[in-house]
PDB file of C-alpha atoms in Angstrom:
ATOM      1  CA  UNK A   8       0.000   0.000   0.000  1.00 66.00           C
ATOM      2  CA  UNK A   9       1.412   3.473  -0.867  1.00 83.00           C
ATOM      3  CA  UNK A  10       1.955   5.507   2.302  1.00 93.00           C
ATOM      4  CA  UNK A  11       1.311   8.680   0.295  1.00 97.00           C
ATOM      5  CA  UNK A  12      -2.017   8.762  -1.685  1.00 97.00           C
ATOM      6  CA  UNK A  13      -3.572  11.431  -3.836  1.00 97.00           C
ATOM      7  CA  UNK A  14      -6.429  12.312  -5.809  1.00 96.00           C
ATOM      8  CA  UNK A  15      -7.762  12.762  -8.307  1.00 97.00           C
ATOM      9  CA  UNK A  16      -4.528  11.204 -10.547  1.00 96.00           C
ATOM     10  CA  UNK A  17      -5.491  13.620 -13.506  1.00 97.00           C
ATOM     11  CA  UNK A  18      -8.087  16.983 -13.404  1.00 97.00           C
ATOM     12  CA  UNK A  19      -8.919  19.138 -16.389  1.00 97.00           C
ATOM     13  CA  UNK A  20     -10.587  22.375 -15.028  1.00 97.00           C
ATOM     14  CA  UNK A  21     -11.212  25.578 -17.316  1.00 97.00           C
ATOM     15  CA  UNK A  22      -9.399  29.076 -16.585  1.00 97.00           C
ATOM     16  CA  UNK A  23     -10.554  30.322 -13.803  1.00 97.00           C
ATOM     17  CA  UNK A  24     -12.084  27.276 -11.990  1.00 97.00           C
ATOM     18  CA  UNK A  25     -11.018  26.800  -7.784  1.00 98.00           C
ATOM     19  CA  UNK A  26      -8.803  23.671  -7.980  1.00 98.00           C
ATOM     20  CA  UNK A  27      -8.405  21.279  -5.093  1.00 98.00           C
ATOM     21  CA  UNK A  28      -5.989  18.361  -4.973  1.00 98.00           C
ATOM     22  CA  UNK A  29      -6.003  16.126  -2.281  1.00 98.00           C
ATOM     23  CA  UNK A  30      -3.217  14.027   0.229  1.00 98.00           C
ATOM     24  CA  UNK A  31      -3.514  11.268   2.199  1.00 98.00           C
ATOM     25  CA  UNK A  32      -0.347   9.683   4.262  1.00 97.00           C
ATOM     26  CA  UNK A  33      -0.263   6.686   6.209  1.00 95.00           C
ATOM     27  CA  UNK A  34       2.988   7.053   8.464  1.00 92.00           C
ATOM     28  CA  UNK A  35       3.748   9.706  11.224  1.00 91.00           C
ATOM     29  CA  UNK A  36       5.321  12.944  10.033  1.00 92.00           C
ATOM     30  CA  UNK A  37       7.732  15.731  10.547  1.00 91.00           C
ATOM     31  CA  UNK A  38       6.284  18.002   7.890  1.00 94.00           C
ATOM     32  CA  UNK A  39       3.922  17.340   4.499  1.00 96.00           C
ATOM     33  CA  UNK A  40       5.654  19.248   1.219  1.00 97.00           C
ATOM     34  CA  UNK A  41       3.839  20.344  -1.926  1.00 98.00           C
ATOM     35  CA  UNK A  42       5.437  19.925  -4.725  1.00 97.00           C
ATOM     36  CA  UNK A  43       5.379  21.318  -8.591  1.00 97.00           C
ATOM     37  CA  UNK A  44       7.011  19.194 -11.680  1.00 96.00           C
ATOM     38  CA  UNK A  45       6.781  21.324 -14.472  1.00 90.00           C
ATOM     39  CA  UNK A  46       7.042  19.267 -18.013  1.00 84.00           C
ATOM     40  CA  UNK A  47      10.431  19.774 -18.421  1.00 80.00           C
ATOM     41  CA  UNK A  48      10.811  18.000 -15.480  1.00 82.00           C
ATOM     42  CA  UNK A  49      12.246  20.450 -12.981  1.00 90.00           C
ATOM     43  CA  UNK A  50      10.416  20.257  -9.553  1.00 94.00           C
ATOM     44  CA  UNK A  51       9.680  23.380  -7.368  1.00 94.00           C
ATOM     45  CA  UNK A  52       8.839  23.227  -3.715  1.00 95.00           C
ATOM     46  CA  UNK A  53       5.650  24.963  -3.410  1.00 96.00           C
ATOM     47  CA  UNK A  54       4.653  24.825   0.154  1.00 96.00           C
ATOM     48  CA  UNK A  55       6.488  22.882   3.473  1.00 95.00           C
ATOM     49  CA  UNK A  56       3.415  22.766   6.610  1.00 94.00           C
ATOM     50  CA  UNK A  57       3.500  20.888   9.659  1.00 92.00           C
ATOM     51  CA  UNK A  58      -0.097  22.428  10.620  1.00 93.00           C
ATOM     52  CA  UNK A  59      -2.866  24.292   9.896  1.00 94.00           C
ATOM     53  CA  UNK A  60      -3.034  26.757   6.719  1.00 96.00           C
ATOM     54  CA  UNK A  61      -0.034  28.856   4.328  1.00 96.00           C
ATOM     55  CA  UNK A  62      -1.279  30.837   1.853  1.00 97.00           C
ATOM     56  CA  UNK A  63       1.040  31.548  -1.390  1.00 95.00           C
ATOM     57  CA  UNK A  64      -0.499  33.892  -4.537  1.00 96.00           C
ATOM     58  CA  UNK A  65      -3.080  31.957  -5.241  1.00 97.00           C
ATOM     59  CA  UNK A  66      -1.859  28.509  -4.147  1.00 97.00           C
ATOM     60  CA  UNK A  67      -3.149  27.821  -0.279  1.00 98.00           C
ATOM     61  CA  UNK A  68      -2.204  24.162   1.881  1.00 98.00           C
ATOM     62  CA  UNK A  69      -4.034  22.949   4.280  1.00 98.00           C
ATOM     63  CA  UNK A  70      -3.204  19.976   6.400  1.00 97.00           C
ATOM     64  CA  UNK A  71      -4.711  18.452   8.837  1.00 96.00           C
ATOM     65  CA  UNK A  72      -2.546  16.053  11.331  1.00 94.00           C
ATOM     66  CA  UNK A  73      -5.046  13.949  13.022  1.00 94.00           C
ATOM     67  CA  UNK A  74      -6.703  13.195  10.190  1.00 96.00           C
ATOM     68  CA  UNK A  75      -3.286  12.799   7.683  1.00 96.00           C
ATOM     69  CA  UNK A  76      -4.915  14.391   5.477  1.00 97.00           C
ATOM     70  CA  UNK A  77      -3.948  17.983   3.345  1.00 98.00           C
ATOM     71  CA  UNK A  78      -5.444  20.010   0.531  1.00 98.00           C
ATOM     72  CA  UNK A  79      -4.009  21.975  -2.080  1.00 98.00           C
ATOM     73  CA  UNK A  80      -5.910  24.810  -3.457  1.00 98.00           C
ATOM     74  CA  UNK A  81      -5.787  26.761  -6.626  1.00 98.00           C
ATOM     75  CA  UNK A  82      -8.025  29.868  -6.679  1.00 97.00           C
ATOM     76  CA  UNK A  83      -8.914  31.289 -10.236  1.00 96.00           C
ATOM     77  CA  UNK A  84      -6.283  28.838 -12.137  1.00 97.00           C
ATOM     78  CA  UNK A  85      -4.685  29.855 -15.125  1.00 97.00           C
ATOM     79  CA  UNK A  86      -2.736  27.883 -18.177  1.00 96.00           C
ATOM     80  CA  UNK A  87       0.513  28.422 -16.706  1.00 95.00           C
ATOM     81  CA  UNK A  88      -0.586  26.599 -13.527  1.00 96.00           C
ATOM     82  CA  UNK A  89      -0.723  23.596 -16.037  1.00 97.00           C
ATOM     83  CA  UNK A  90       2.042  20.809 -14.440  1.00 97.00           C
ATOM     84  CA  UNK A  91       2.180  17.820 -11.721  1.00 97.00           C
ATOM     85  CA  UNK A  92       1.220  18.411  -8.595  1.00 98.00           C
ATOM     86  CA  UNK A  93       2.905  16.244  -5.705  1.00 98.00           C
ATOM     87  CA  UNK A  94       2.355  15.614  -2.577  1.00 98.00           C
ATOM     88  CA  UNK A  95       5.464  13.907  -0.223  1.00 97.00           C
ATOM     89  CA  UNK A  96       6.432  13.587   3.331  1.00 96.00           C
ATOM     90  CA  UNK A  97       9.214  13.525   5.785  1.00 93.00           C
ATOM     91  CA  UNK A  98       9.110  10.750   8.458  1.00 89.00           C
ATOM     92  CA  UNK A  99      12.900  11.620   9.325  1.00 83.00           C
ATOM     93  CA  UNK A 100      15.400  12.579   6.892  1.00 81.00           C
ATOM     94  CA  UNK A 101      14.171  10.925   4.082  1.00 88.00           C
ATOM     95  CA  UNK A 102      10.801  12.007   1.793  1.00 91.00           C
ATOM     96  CA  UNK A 103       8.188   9.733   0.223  1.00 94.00           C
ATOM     97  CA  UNK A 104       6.105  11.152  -3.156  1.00 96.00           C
ATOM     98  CA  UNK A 105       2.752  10.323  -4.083  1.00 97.00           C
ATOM     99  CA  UNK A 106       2.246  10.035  -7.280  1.00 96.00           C
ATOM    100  CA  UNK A 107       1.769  13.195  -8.256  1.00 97.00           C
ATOM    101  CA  UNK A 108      -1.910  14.999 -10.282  1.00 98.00           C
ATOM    102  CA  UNK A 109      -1.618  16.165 -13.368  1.00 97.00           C
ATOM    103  CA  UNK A 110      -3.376  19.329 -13.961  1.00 98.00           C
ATOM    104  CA  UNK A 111      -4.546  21.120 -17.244  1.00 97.00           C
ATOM    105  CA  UNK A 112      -6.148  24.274 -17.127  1.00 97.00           C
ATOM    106  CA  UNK A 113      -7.621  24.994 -20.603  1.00 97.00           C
ATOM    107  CA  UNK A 114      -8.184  28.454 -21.791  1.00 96.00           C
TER     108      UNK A 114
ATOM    109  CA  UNK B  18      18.045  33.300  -6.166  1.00 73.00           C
ATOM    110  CA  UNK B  19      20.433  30.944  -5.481  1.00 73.00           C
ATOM    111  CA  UNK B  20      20.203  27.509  -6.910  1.00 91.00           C
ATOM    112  CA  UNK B  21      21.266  23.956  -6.619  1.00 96.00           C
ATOM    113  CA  UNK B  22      22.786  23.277 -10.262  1.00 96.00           C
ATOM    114  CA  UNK B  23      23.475  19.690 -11.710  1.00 97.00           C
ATOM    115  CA  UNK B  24      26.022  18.297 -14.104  1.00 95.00           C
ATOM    116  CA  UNK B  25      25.512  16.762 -16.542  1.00 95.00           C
ATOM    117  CA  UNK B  26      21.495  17.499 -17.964  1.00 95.00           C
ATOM    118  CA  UNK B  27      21.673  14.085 -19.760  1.00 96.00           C
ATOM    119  CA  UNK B  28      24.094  11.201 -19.542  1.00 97.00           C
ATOM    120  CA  UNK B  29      24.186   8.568 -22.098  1.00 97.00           C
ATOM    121  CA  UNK B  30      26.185   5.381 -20.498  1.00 96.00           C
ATOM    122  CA  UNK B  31      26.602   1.593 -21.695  1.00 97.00           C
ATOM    123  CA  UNK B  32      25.210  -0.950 -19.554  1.00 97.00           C
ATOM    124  CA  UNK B  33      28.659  -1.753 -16.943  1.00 97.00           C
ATOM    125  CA  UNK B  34      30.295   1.606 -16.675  1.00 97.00           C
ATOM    126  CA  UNK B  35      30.126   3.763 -13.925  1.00 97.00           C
ATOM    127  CA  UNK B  36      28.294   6.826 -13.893  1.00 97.00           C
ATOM    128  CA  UNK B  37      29.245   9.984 -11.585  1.00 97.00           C
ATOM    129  CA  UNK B  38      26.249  12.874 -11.044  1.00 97.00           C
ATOM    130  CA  UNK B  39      27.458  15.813  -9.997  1.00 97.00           C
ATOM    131  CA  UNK B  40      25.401  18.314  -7.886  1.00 97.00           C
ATOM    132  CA  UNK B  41      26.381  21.978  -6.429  1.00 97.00           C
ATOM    133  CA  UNK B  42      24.309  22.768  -3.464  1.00 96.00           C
ATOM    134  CA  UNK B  43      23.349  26.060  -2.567  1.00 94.00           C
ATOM    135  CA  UNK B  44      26.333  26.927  -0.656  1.00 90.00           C
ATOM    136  CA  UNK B  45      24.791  27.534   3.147  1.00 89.00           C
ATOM    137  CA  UNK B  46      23.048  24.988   2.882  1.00 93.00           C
ATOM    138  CA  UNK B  47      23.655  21.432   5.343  1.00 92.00           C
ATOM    139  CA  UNK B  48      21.748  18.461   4.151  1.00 93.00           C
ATOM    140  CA  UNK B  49      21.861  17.135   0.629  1.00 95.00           C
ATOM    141  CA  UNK B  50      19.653  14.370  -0.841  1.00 96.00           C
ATOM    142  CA  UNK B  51      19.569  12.315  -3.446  1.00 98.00           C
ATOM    143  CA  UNK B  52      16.252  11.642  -5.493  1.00 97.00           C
ATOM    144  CA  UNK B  53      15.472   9.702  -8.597  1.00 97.00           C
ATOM    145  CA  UNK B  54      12.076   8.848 -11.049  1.00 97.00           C
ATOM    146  CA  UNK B  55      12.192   6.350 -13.597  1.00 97.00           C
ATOM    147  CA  UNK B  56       9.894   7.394 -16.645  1.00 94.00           C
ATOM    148  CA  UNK B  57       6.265   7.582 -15.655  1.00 92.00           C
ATOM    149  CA  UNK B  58       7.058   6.637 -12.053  1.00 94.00           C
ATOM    150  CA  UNK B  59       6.642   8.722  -8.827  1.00 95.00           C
ATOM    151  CA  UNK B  60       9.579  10.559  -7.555  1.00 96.00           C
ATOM    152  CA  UNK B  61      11.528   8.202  -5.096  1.00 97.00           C
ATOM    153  CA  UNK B  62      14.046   8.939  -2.394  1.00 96.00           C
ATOM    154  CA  UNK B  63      17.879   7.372  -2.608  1.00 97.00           C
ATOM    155  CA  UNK B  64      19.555   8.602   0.366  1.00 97.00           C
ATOM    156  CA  UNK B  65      20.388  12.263   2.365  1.00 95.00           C
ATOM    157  CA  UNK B  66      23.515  13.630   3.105  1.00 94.00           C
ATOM    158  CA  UNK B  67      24.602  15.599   6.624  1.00 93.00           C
ATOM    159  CA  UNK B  68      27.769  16.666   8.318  1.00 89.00           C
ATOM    160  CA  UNK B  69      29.933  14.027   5.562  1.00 90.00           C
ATOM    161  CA  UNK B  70      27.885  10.927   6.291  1.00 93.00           C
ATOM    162  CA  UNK B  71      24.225   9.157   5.255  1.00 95.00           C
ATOM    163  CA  UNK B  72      21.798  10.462   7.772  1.00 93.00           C
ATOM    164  CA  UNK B  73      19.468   8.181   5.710  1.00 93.00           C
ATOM    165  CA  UNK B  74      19.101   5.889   2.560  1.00 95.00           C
ATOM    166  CA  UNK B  75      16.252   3.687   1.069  1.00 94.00           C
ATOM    167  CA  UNK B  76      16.113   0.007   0.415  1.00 93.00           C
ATOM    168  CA  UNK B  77      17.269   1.328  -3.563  1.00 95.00           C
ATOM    169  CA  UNK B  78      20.441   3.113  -2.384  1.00 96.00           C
ATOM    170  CA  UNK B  79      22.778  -0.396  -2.395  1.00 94.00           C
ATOM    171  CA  UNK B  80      26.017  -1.701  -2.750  1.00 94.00           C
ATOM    172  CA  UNK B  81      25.699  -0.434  -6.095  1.00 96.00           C
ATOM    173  CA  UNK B  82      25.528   3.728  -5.147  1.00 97.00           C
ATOM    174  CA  UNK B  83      27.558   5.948  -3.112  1.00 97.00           C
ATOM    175  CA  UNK B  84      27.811   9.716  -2.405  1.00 97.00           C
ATOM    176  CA  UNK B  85      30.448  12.168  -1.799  1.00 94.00           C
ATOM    177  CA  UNK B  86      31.249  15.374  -1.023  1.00 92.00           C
ATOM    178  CA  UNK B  87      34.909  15.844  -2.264  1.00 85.00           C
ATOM    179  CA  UNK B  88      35.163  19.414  -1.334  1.00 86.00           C
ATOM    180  CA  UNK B  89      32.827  22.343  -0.196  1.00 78.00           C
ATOM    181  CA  UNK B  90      30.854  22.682  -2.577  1.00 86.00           C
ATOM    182  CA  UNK B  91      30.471  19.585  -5.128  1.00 93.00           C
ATOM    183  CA  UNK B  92      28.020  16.977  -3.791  1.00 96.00           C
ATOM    184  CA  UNK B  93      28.374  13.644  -6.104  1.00 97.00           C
ATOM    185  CA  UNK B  94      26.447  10.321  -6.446  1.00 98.00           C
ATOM    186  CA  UNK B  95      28.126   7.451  -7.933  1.00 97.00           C
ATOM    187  CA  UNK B  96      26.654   4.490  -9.726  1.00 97.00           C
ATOM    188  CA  UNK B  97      28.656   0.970 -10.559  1.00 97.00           C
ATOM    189  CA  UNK B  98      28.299  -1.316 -12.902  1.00 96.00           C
ATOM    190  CA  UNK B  99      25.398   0.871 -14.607  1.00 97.00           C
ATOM    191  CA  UNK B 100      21.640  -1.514 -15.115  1.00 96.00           C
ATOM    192  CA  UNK B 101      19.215  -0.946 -17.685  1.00 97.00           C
ATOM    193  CA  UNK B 102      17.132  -0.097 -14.783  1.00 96.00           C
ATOM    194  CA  UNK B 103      19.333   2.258 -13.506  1.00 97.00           C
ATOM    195  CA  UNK B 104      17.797   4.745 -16.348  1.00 98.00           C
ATOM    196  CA  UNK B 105      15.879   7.560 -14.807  1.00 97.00           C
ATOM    197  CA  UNK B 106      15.800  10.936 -13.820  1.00 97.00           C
ATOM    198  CA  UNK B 107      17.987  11.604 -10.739  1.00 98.00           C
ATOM    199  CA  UNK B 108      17.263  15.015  -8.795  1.00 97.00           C
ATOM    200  CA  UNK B 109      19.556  16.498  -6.227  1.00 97.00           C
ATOM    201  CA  UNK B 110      18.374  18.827  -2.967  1.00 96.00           C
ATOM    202  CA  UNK B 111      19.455  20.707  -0.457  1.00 95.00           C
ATOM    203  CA  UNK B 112      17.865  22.723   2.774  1.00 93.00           C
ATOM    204  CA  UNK B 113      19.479  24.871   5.246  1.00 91.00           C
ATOM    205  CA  UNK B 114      17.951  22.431   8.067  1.00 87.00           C
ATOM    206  CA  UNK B 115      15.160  20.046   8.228  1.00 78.00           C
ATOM    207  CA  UNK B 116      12.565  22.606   8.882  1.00 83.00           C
ATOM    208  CA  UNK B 117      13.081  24.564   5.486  1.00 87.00           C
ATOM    209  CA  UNK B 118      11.589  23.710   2.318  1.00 91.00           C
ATOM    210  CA  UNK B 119      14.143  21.645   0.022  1.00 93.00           C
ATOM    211  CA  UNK B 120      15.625  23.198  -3.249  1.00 95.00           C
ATOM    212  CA  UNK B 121      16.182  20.760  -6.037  1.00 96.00           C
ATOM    213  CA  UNK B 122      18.334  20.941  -9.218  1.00 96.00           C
ATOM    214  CA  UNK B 123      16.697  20.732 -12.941  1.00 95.00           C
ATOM    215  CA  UNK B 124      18.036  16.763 -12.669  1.00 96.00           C
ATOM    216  CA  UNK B 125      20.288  14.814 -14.802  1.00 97.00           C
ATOM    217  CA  UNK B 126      18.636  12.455 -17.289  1.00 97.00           C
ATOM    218  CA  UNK B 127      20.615   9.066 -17.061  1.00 98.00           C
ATOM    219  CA  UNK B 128      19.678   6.451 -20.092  1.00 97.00           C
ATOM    220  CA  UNK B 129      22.075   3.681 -19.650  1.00 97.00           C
ATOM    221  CA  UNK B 130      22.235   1.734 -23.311  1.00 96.00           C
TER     222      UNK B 130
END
């Protein structure tokens, strides 16, 4: 079983549209890390939260520690926000990656 | 912005060689890790790096890897006796401390022939 789910695997939303991507983990936790894989490959740490809420632009986490559970939101999305969207933990000193949502936003 | 920087962007090796990635950390910067994500795969942790020793590697990182950090600023990850399997995308990072947000290089494309 993967310790670090998400969902949905793929979204297609028009410009504009609130996004939410969700995260699931299974093992205990120092701190949950959004990530951003854009198609050339290149990954970009979006948020690091060990509670509650951070709020970025337009990007906001959420995370909830009782419940493992944490929410990425996209308010009014654009094209450019078009890439993979991962969610990974840290137990320790190592990190674990779901497998990542692919988002399109379509003009 | 500083940025962590990796050498080379693609490495074509034959199946047997050795293969040396080569990573420049942002230079205040303590712990160094070691990712990598086969084609289509999720992004998968090798091993991190503090104070010139493994603080902690996967079940992956085996006899067959190693890392170094020759000097202060180079951080390396060496493979042996190169697999088909050993093809992927391997990303380097580095934080300040655990409680910061890693940095990651653009990756170095490995296709071992």
């Amino acid at each position: 079983k993967n310790e670090v789910e998400q969902s949905p695997q793929n979204l297609t939303a028009q410009e504009g549209e609130f996004i939410t991507i969700n995260c699931s983990y299974s093992v205990g936790i120092s701190a949950l890390h959004w990530l951003q894989q854009h198609p050339g490959g290149g990954i970009v740490s979006l948020f690091m939260l060990s509670s509650g809420k951070k709020k970025h632009g337009r990007l906001i986490a959420t995370i909830n520690i009782q419940e493992k559970h944490s929410s990425l939101h996209i308010t009014a999305s654009h094209p450019r926000d078009s890439a993979v969207y991962i969610c990974a933990v840290t137990p320790t000193h190592d990190m674990r990656f779901g497998a990542g949502t692919r988002l399109t936003v379509k003009p | 912005e500083p940025e962590v920087t990796q050498t080379p962007s693609h490495q074509v090796t034959q199946m047997g060689q050795e293969v040396i990635l080569r990573c420049v950390p942002i230079s205040n910067h303590l712990y160094f890790y070691w990712y990598r994500q086969i084609l289509g795969q999720k992004v998968e942790f090798l091993v991190s790096f503090y104070n010139n020793e493994i603080s902690e590697k996967s079940e992956i990182f085996d006899d067959q890897f190693s890392v170094e950090r020759p000097d202060g600023s180079n951080f390396t990850l060496k493979i042996r006796s190169t697999k088909l399997e050993d093809s992927a995308m391997y990303f380097c990072a580095s934080d300040r401390d655990s409680n910061q947000p890693q940095h990651f290089g653009d990756g170095t494309r490995l296709s071992i022939l």
